[in-house]
GROMACS .gro file of C-alpha atoms in nm:
model
  327
    1UNK     CA    1  -0.041   0.002  -0.038
    2UNK     CA    2   0.147   0.339  -0.079
    3UNK     CA    3   0.112   0.673   0.072
    4UNK     CA    4  -0.083   0.935   0.092
    5UNK     CA    5  -0.149   1.113  -0.198
    6UNK     CA    6  -0.216   1.462  -0.221
    7UNK     CA    7  -0.474   1.639  -0.393
    8UNK     CA    8  -0.274   1.708  -0.712
    9UNK     CA    9  -0.199   1.321  -0.823
   10UNK     CA   10  -0.325   1.187  -1.091
   11UNK     CA   11  -0.671   1.037  -1.135
   12UNK     CA   12  -0.676   0.667  -1.287
   13UNK     CA   13  -0.705   0.669  -1.681
   14UNK     CA   14  -1.093   0.757  -1.820
   15UNK     CA   15  -1.270   0.451  -1.871
   16UNK     CA   16  -1.089   0.230  -1.633
   17UNK     CA   17  -1.302   0.187  -1.354
   18UNK     CA   18  -1.526  -0.105  -1.245
   19UNK     CA   19  -1.606  -0.388  -1.044
   20UNK     CA   20  -1.417  -0.501  -0.807
   21UNK     CA   21  -1.386  -0.175  -0.582
   22UNK     CA   22  -1.374  -0.119  -0.229
   23UNK     CA   23  -1.307   0.228  -0.022
   24UNK     CA   24  -1.344   0.323   0.350
   25UNK     CA   25  -1.266   0.635   0.594
   26UNK     CA   26  -0.954   0.727   0.737
   27UNK     CA   27  -0.581   0.555   0.688
   28UNK     CA   28  -0.727   0.211   0.939
   29UNK     CA   29  -0.965   0.171   0.661
   30UNK     CA   30  -0.673   0.067   0.451
   31UNK     CA   31  -0.567  -0.324   0.624
   32UNK     CA   32  -0.971  -0.305   0.617
   33UNK     CA   33  -0.962  -0.239   0.273
   34UNK     CA   34  -0.674  -0.535   0.232
   35UNK     CA   35  -0.904  -0.781   0.385
   36UNK     CA   36  -1.198  -0.703   0.205
   37UNK     CA   37  -0.996  -0.697  -0.129
   38UNK     CA   38  -0.938  -1.077  -0.037
   39UNK     CA   39  -1.266  -1.196  -0.014
   40UNK     CA   40  -1.388  -0.990  -0.353
   41UNK     CA   41  -1.048  -1.103  -0.535
   42UNK     CA   42  -1.187  -1.487  -0.417
   43UNK     CA   43  -1.529  -1.416  -0.565
   44UNK     CA   44  -1.719  -1.290  -0.320
   45UNK     CA   45  -1.964  -1.058  -0.247
   46UNK     CA   46  -1.933  -0.705  -0.168
   47UNK     CA   47  -2.163  -0.783   0.169
   48UNK     CA   48  -1.956  -1.036   0.246
   49UNK     CA   49  -1.642  -0.836   0.171
   50UNK     CA   50  -1.747  -0.537   0.402
   51UNK     CA   51  -1.813  -0.728   0.706
   52UNK     CA   52  -1.478  -0.911   0.668
   53UNK     CA   53  -1.283  -0.576   0.596
   54UNK     CA   54  -1.444  -0.367   0.881
   55UNK     CA   55  -1.375  -0.654   1.116
   56UNK     CA   56  -1.012  -0.604   1.084
   57UNK     CA   57  -1.071  -0.260   1.209
   58UNK     CA   58  -1.317  -0.348   1.547
   59UNK     CA   59  -1.039  -0.584   1.642
   60UNK     CA   60  -0.709  -0.375   1.628
   61UNK     CA   61  -0.655  -0.186   1.933
   62UNK     CA   62  -0.457   0.142   1.791
   63UNK     CA   63  -0.778   0.185   1.624
   64UNK     CA   64  -0.946   0.428   1.917
   65UNK     CA   65  -1.284   0.500   1.813
   66UNK     CA   66  -1.332   0.152   1.670
   67UNK     CA   67  -1.408  -0.232   1.819
   68UNK     CA   68  -1.138  -0.338   2.104
   69UNK     CA   69  -0.981  -0.079   2.285
   70UNK     CA   70  -1.214   0.258   2.132
   71UNK     CA   71  -1.235   0.544   2.392
   72UNK     CA   72  -1.555   0.438   2.672
   73UNK     CA   73  -1.810   0.723   2.777
   74UNK     CA   74  -1.795   0.949   3.073
   75UNK     CA   75  -1.886   0.635   3.301
   76UNK     CA   76  -1.591   0.396   3.174
   77UNK     CA   77  -1.779   0.172   2.929
   78UNK     CA   78  -1.682   0.148   2.586
   79UNK     CA   79  -2.027   0.090   2.344
   80UNK     CA   80  -2.049  -0.007   1.994
   81UNK     CA   81  -2.225   0.083   1.745
   82UNK     CA   82  -2.245  -0.066   1.339
   83UNK     CA   83  -2.490  -0.091   1.050
   84UNK     CA   84  -2.457  -0.273   0.738
   85UNK     CA   85  -2.678  -0.322   0.429
   86UNK     CA   86  -2.697  -0.475   0.087
   87UNK     CA   87  -2.821  -0.464  -0.265
   88UNK     CA   88  -3.177  -0.565  -0.236
   89UNK     CA   89  -3.187  -0.240   0.044
   90UNK     CA   90  -3.200  -0.564   0.304
   91UNK     CA   91  -3.044  -0.357   0.687
   92UNK     CA   92  -2.966  -0.424   1.011
   93UNK     CA   93  -2.762  -0.231   1.293
   94UNK     CA   94  -2.704  -0.238   1.683
   95UNK     CA   95  -2.626   0.038   1.907
   96UNK     CA   96  -2.505   0.044   2.273
   97UNK     CA   97  -2.364  -0.271   2.221
   98UNK     CA   98  -2.100  -0.406   2.509
   99UNK     CA   99  -1.868  -0.650   2.542
  100UNK     CA  100  -1.897  -0.821   2.165
  101UNK     CA  101  -1.559  -0.752   1.974
  102UNK     CA  102  -1.760  -0.715   1.609
  103UNK     CA  103  -2.040  -0.470   1.613
  104UNK     CA  104  -2.085  -0.512   1.260
  105UNK     CA  105  -2.155  -0.928   1.221
  106UNK     CA  106  -2.411  -0.884   1.479
  107UNK     CA  107  -2.551  -0.627   1.286
  108UNK     CA  108  -2.595  -0.840   0.967
  109UNK     CA  109  -2.723  -1.098   1.212
  110UNK     CA  110  -3.025  -0.907   1.298
  111UNK     CA  111  -3.036  -0.860   0.919
  112UNK     CA  112  -3.059  -1.179   0.831
  113UNK     CA  113  -3.262  -1.361   1.161
  114UNK     CA  114  -3.504  -1.163   1.271
  115UNK     CA  115  -3.789  -0.918   1.182
  116UNK     CA  116  -3.605  -0.617   1.281
  117UNK     CA  117  -3.352  -0.339   1.155
  118UNK     CA  118  -3.205  -0.203   1.473
  119UNK     CA  119  -3.090  -0.383   1.826
  120UNK     CA  120  -2.975  -0.165   2.092
  121UNK     CA  121  -2.840  -0.202   2.463
  122UNK     CA  122  -2.879  -0.521   2.670
  123UNK     CA  123  -3.150  -0.659   2.397
  124UNK     CA  124  -2.836  -0.641   2.100
  125UNK     CA  125  -2.594  -0.789   2.372
  126UNK     CA  126  -2.890  -1.081   2.455
  127UNK     CA  127  -2.966  -1.118   2.149
  128UNK     CA  128  -2.541  -1.150   2.015
  129UNK     CA  129  -2.527  -1.406   2.255
  130UNK     CA  130  -2.771  -1.589   2.175
  131UNK     CA  131  -2.647  -1.596   1.852
  132UNK     CA  132  -2.339  -1.797   1.973
  133UNK     CA  133  -2.150  -1.453   1.994
  134UNK     CA  134  -1.819  -1.471   2.233
  135UNK     CA  135  -1.775  -1.187   2.513
  136UNK     CA  136  -1.440  -0.961   2.495
  137UNK     CA  137  -1.393  -0.728   2.680
  138UNK     CA  138  -1.350  -0.453   2.519
  139UNK     CA  139  -1.143  -0.140   2.756
  140UNK     CA  140  -0.812  -0.194   2.685
  141UNK     CA  141  -0.532  -0.075   2.967
  142UNK     CA  142  -0.464   0.234   2.749
  143UNK     CA  143  -0.830   0.323   2.696
  144UNK     CA  144  -0.891   0.303   3.086
  145UNK     CA  145  -0.569   0.538   3.155
  146UNK     CA  146  -0.666   0.835   2.886
  147UNK     CA  147  -1.045   0.787   3.046
  148UNK     CA  148  -0.836   0.806   3.384
  149UNK     CA  149  -0.660   1.078   3.280
  150UNK     CA  150  -0.990   1.274   3.144
  151UNK     CA  151  -1.153   1.199   3.495
  152UNK     CA  152  -0.906   1.340   3.647
  153UNK     CA  153  -0.871   1.690   3.459
  154UNK     CA  154  -1.251   1.709   3.469
  155UNK     CA  155  -1.222   1.660   3.825
  156UNK     CA  156  -0.929   1.967   3.826
  157UNK     CA  157  -1.148   2.171   3.584
  158UNK     CA  158  -0.913   2.170   3.317
  159UNK     CA  159  -1.149   2.015   3.058
  160UNK     CA  160  -1.479   2.093   2.985
  161UNK     CA  161  -1.813   1.806   3.108
  162UNK     CA  162  -1.970   1.811   2.769
  163UNK     CA  163  -1.747   1.556   2.697
  164UNK     CA  164  -1.515   1.577   2.319
  165UNK     CA  165  -1.593   1.566   1.952
  166UNK     CA  166  -1.349   1.452   1.715
  167UNK     CA  167  -1.082   1.673   1.646
  168UNK     CA  168  -1.137   1.848   1.292
  169UNK     CA  169  -0.801   1.795   1.152
  170UNK     CA  170  -0.550   1.489   1.166
  171UNK     CA  171  -0.225   1.543   1.284
  172UNK     CA  172  -0.092   1.341   1.079
  173UNK     CA  173   0.279   1.364   1.132
  174UNK     CA  174   0.276   1.251   1.472
  175UNK     CA  175   0.010   0.959   1.420
  176UNK     CA  176  -0.286   1.184   1.645
  177UNK     CA  177  -0.609   1.223   1.556
  178UNK     CA  178  -0.963   1.097   1.658
  179UNK     CA  179  -1.036   0.927   1.362
  180UNK     CA  180  -1.392   0.809   1.405
  181UNK     CA  181  -1.587   0.554   1.227
  182UNK     CA  182  -1.494   0.310   1.017
  183UNK     CA  183  -1.701   0.336   0.702
  184UNK     CA  184  -1.633   0.076   0.431
  185UNK     CA  185  -1.827   0.076   0.080
  186UNK     CA  186  -1.723  -0.199  -0.170
  187UNK     CA  187  -1.893  -0.318  -0.571
  188UNK     CA  188  -1.881  -0.720  -0.641
  189UNK     CA  189  -1.764  -0.853  -0.995
  190UNK     CA  190  -2.160  -0.962  -1.022
  191UNK     CA  191  -2.189  -0.500  -1.004
  192UNK     CA  192  -2.374  -0.527  -0.671
  193UNK     CA  193  -2.318  -0.249  -0.399
  194UNK     CA  194  -2.296  -0.315  -0.008
  195UNK     CA  195  -2.133  -0.124   0.292
  196UNK     CA  196  -2.081  -0.156   0.625
  197UNK     CA  197  -2.061   0.117   0.929
  198UNK     CA  198  -1.894   0.073   1.308
  199UNK     CA  199  -1.771   0.273   1.605
  200UNK     CA  200  -1.727   0.313   1.945
  201UNK     CA  201  -1.837   0.690   1.878
  202UNK     CA  202  -1.693   0.994   2.050
  203UNK     CA  203  -1.464   0.933   2.305
  204UNK     CA  204  -1.603   1.035   2.665
  205UNK     CA  205  -1.984   1.051   2.537
  206UNK     CA  206  -2.286   1.083   2.744
  207UNK     CA  207  -2.351   0.658   2.872
  208UNK     CA  208  -2.648   0.551   2.659
  209UNK     CA  209  -2.534   0.790   2.349
  210UNK     CA  210  -2.610   0.693   1.943
  211UNK     CA  211  -2.416   0.909   1.651
  212UNK     CA  212  -2.538   0.792   1.310
  213UNK     CA  213  -2.288   0.526   1.216
  214UNK     CA  214  -2.560   0.273   1.279
  215UNK     CA  215  -2.857   0.434   1.157
  216UNK     CA  216  -2.957   0.363   0.846
  217UNK     CA  217  -2.918   0.712   0.579
  218UNK     CA  218  -2.730   0.857   0.828
  219UNK     CA  219  -2.419   0.672   0.853
  220UNK     CA  220  -2.500   0.443   0.546
  221UNK     CA  221  -2.686   0.415   0.263
  222UNK     CA  222  -2.706   0.146  -0.021
  223UNK     CA  223  -2.914   0.160  -0.360
  224UNK     CA  224  -2.801  -0.037  -0.624
  225UNK     CA  225  -2.976   0.147  -0.920
  226UNK     CA  226  -2.709   0.478  -0.799
  227UNK     CA  227  -2.488   0.430  -0.532
  228UNK     CA  228  -2.408   0.371  -0.148
  229UNK     CA  229  -2.246   0.652   0.080
  230UNK     CA  230  -2.165   0.612   0.400
  231UNK     CA  231  -2.039   0.917   0.623
  232UNK     CA  232  -1.758   1.006   0.918
  233UNK     CA  233  -1.731   1.274   1.163
  234UNK     CA  234  -1.962   1.449   1.453
  235UNK     CA  235  -2.258   1.244   1.435
  236UNK     CA  236  -2.547   1.457   1.537
  237UNK     CA  237  -2.446   1.712   1.288
  238UNK     CA  238  -2.478   1.391   1.010
  239UNK     CA  239  -2.753   1.241   1.176
  240UNK     CA  240  -2.954   1.622   1.090
  241UNK     CA  241  -2.874   1.645   0.752
  242UNK     CA  242  -2.950   1.219   0.685
  243UNK     CA  243  -2.615   1.279   0.530
  244UNK     CA  244  -2.550   0.919   0.378
  245UNK     CA  245  -2.882   0.890   0.205
  246UNK     CA  246  -2.888   1.301   0.132
  247UNK     CA  247  -2.544   1.136  -0.089
  248UNK     CA  248  -2.700   0.885  -0.258
  249UNK     CA  249  -3.018   1.075  -0.373
  250UNK     CA  250  -2.772   1.330  -0.552
  251UNK     CA  251  -2.682   1.084  -0.709
  252UNK     CA  252  -2.985   0.971  -0.815
  253UNK     CA  253  -3.040   1.367  -0.985
  254UNK     CA  254  -2.742   1.313  -1.179
  255UNK     CA  255  -2.481   1.402  -0.935
  256UNK     CA  256  -2.102   1.300  -0.991
  257UNK     CA  257  -1.975   1.126  -0.636
  258UNK     CA  258  -1.744   1.415  -0.565
  259UNK     CA  259  -2.074   1.643  -0.557
  260UNK     CA  260  -2.283   1.436  -0.405
  261UNK     CA  261  -2.071   1.410  -0.109
  262UNK     CA  262  -2.015   1.767  -0.109
  263UNK     CA  263  -2.369   1.867  -0.117
  264UNK     CA  264  -2.408   1.643   0.236
  265UNK     CA  265  -2.145   1.862   0.386
  266UNK     CA  266  -2.262   2.178   0.243
  267UNK     CA  267  -2.608   2.101   0.377
  268UNK     CA  268  -2.426   2.076   0.767
  269UNK     CA  269  -2.219   2.431   0.719
  270UNK     CA  270  -2.558   2.521   0.679
  271UNK     CA  271  -2.724   2.406   1.028
  272UNK     CA  272  -2.782   2.679   1.199
  273UNK     CA  273  -2.531   2.551   1.478
  274UNK     CA  274  -2.135   2.611   1.513
  275UNK     CA  275  -1.940   2.407   1.287
  276UNK     CA  276  -1.652   2.549   1.346
  277UNK     CA  277  -1.428   2.271   1.537
  278UNK     CA  278  -1.604   1.966   1.365
  279UNK     CA  279  -1.521   1.695   1.129
  280UNK     CA  280  -1.746   1.567   0.832
  281UNK     CA  281  -1.622   1.318   0.630
  282UNK     CA  282  -1.876   1.169   0.307
  283UNK     CA  283  -1.755   0.847   0.026
  284UNK     CA  284  -1.983   0.779  -0.258
  285UNK     CA  285  -1.949   0.474  -0.435
  286UNK     CA  286  -2.144   0.408  -0.827
  287UNK     CA  287  -2.279   0.078  -0.935
  288UNK     CA  288  -1.965   0.180  -1.257
  289UNK     CA  289  -1.734   0.149  -0.951
  290UNK     CA  290  -1.701   0.545  -0.941
  291UNK     CA  291  -1.582   0.733  -0.614
  292UNK     CA  292  -1.603   0.978  -0.431
  293UNK     CA  293  -1.482   1.215  -0.149
  294UNK     CA  294  -1.515   1.536  -0.031
  295UNK     CA  295  -1.533   1.667   0.389
  296UNK     CA  296  -1.616   1.971   0.572
  297UNK     CA  297  -1.233   2.058   0.655
  298UNK     CA  298  -0.878   1.953   0.560
  299UNK     CA  299  -0.765   1.590   0.709
  300UNK     CA  300  -1.039   1.359   0.568
  301UNK     CA  301  -0.849   1.052   0.381
  302UNK     CA  302  -1.020   0.750   0.237
  303UNK     CA  303  -0.841   0.424   0.160
  304UNK     CA  304  -0.927   0.298  -0.220
  305UNK     CA  305  -0.854   0.013  -0.429
  306UNK     CA  306  -0.950  -0.067  -0.785
  307UNK     CA  307  -0.859  -0.330  -1.031
  308UNK     CA  308  -0.616  -0.035  -1.128
  309UNK     CA  309  -0.485   0.070  -0.826
  310UNK     CA  310  -0.284  -0.099  -0.546
  311UNK     CA  311  -0.442  -0.034  -0.150
  312UNK     CA  312  -0.388   0.403  -0.078
  313UNK     CA  313  -0.466   0.638   0.027
  314UNK     CA  314  -0.672   1.003  -0.125
  315UNK     CA  315  -0.690   1.355   0.079
  316UNK     CA  316  -1.097   1.458   0.020
  317UNK     CA  317  -1.150   1.772  -0.155
  318UNK     CA  318  -1.287   1.984   0.162
  319UNK     CA  319  -1.497   2.291   0.152
  320UNK     CA  320  -1.288   2.642   0.087
  321UNK     CA  321  -1.022   2.418  -0.112
  322UNK     CA  322  -1.133   2.325  -0.456
  323UNK     CA  323  -0.940   2.054  -0.560
  324UNK     CA  324  -1.101   1.774  -0.611
  325UNK     CA  325  -0.882   1.475  -0.624
  326UNK     CA  326  -1.131   1.230  -0.778
  327UNK     CA  327  -1.181   1.430  -1.052
   0.00000   0.00000   0.00000
C-alpha cells in the first residue's frame, strides 16, 4: 500500500473503473481494505467483503474509535454502534452494544435472523449471545488510562464536562487524531453494492449516546441502482441532514460522486449551529465503480482499492478548497 496521495495526484485512467472496488474512511481503513479485497478477488460478494473488512478494524486496539480499545463513554464503558446494508435494501444495525467484539457481524445477524433493523443496549447483547457471539472485554489498559486521566482533568476543571467532539484535523505527522468511524463501501464482480459502518463513538460521550454510524440513512445508505454512501465525523451533525441518504439521492439526481459528497457537507455547514470545530467526511461509490469523497475541512482521507490501483489513501477535497482529487 502506498503513502497518502495529495490532491494533485493523477486520476485513474478514464474508463478504467469497474468492479471490484472497495473504499473506506481514514487510514485505519487500509488494512480493512486488504481483507475486503481478498474476498472480492476470490469472487465473494460485496456484503461478505465489507463485513470481513471492517472486522479487521474492530479487532485492532490501535484504532481508538472502533471496537476493541475504543475510547469509553464518560462512565468508563465501551459501547459499540454498527450497521450493514446490501444491494437488495436489506439492512441491520446495533447500538450501545457492550462486550461483543464484532458489532457489524451482529448487525448482519439482525438483518438476516430477525424481522427488525435495529437492536440496542442489553437487547442487542442478549441477541448476540443467543446467536453464539462470545463476550470480549473491550476496555484496554490504554483506553482505561486515558479515561482516568480525562476524569482527573475534569475533576480539576481542566476540561469540559460536555465530552469531546472528534478533532477536526488529523495530525498526520504525529499519528494523532480521533479518526472516528470506519465506513466501507464495496462493489463486487456481479456489480452489486454493499456497505458497513462501525464505531465506538466519540470519546467521553454520555452513556447511551448513539451517533450516525448505526442509523441507516445517516451513517450508511445503499441503493444498487444509483450508488452507496457512508459518513464519518461528528454524528449529531450528520444525523441532522440524513447524510448518507442525502448523498445517494444526489447521485440519483445526476450528481457526480464527489459532488454528491460535497452537497452533504454543504448542508452540514448550513446548519444553524456552530460547525467551526467539527469534521464531517463523506464517501460515495457508484455501480460503475466511480468513487467520490469530500469533507467539511482538510484532514479527511479515504482508503481505496480498485482493479487499476493498489491500496492507497486519497486526501479528500473540502469546503474552502476547490481541489478535487477524484475528478
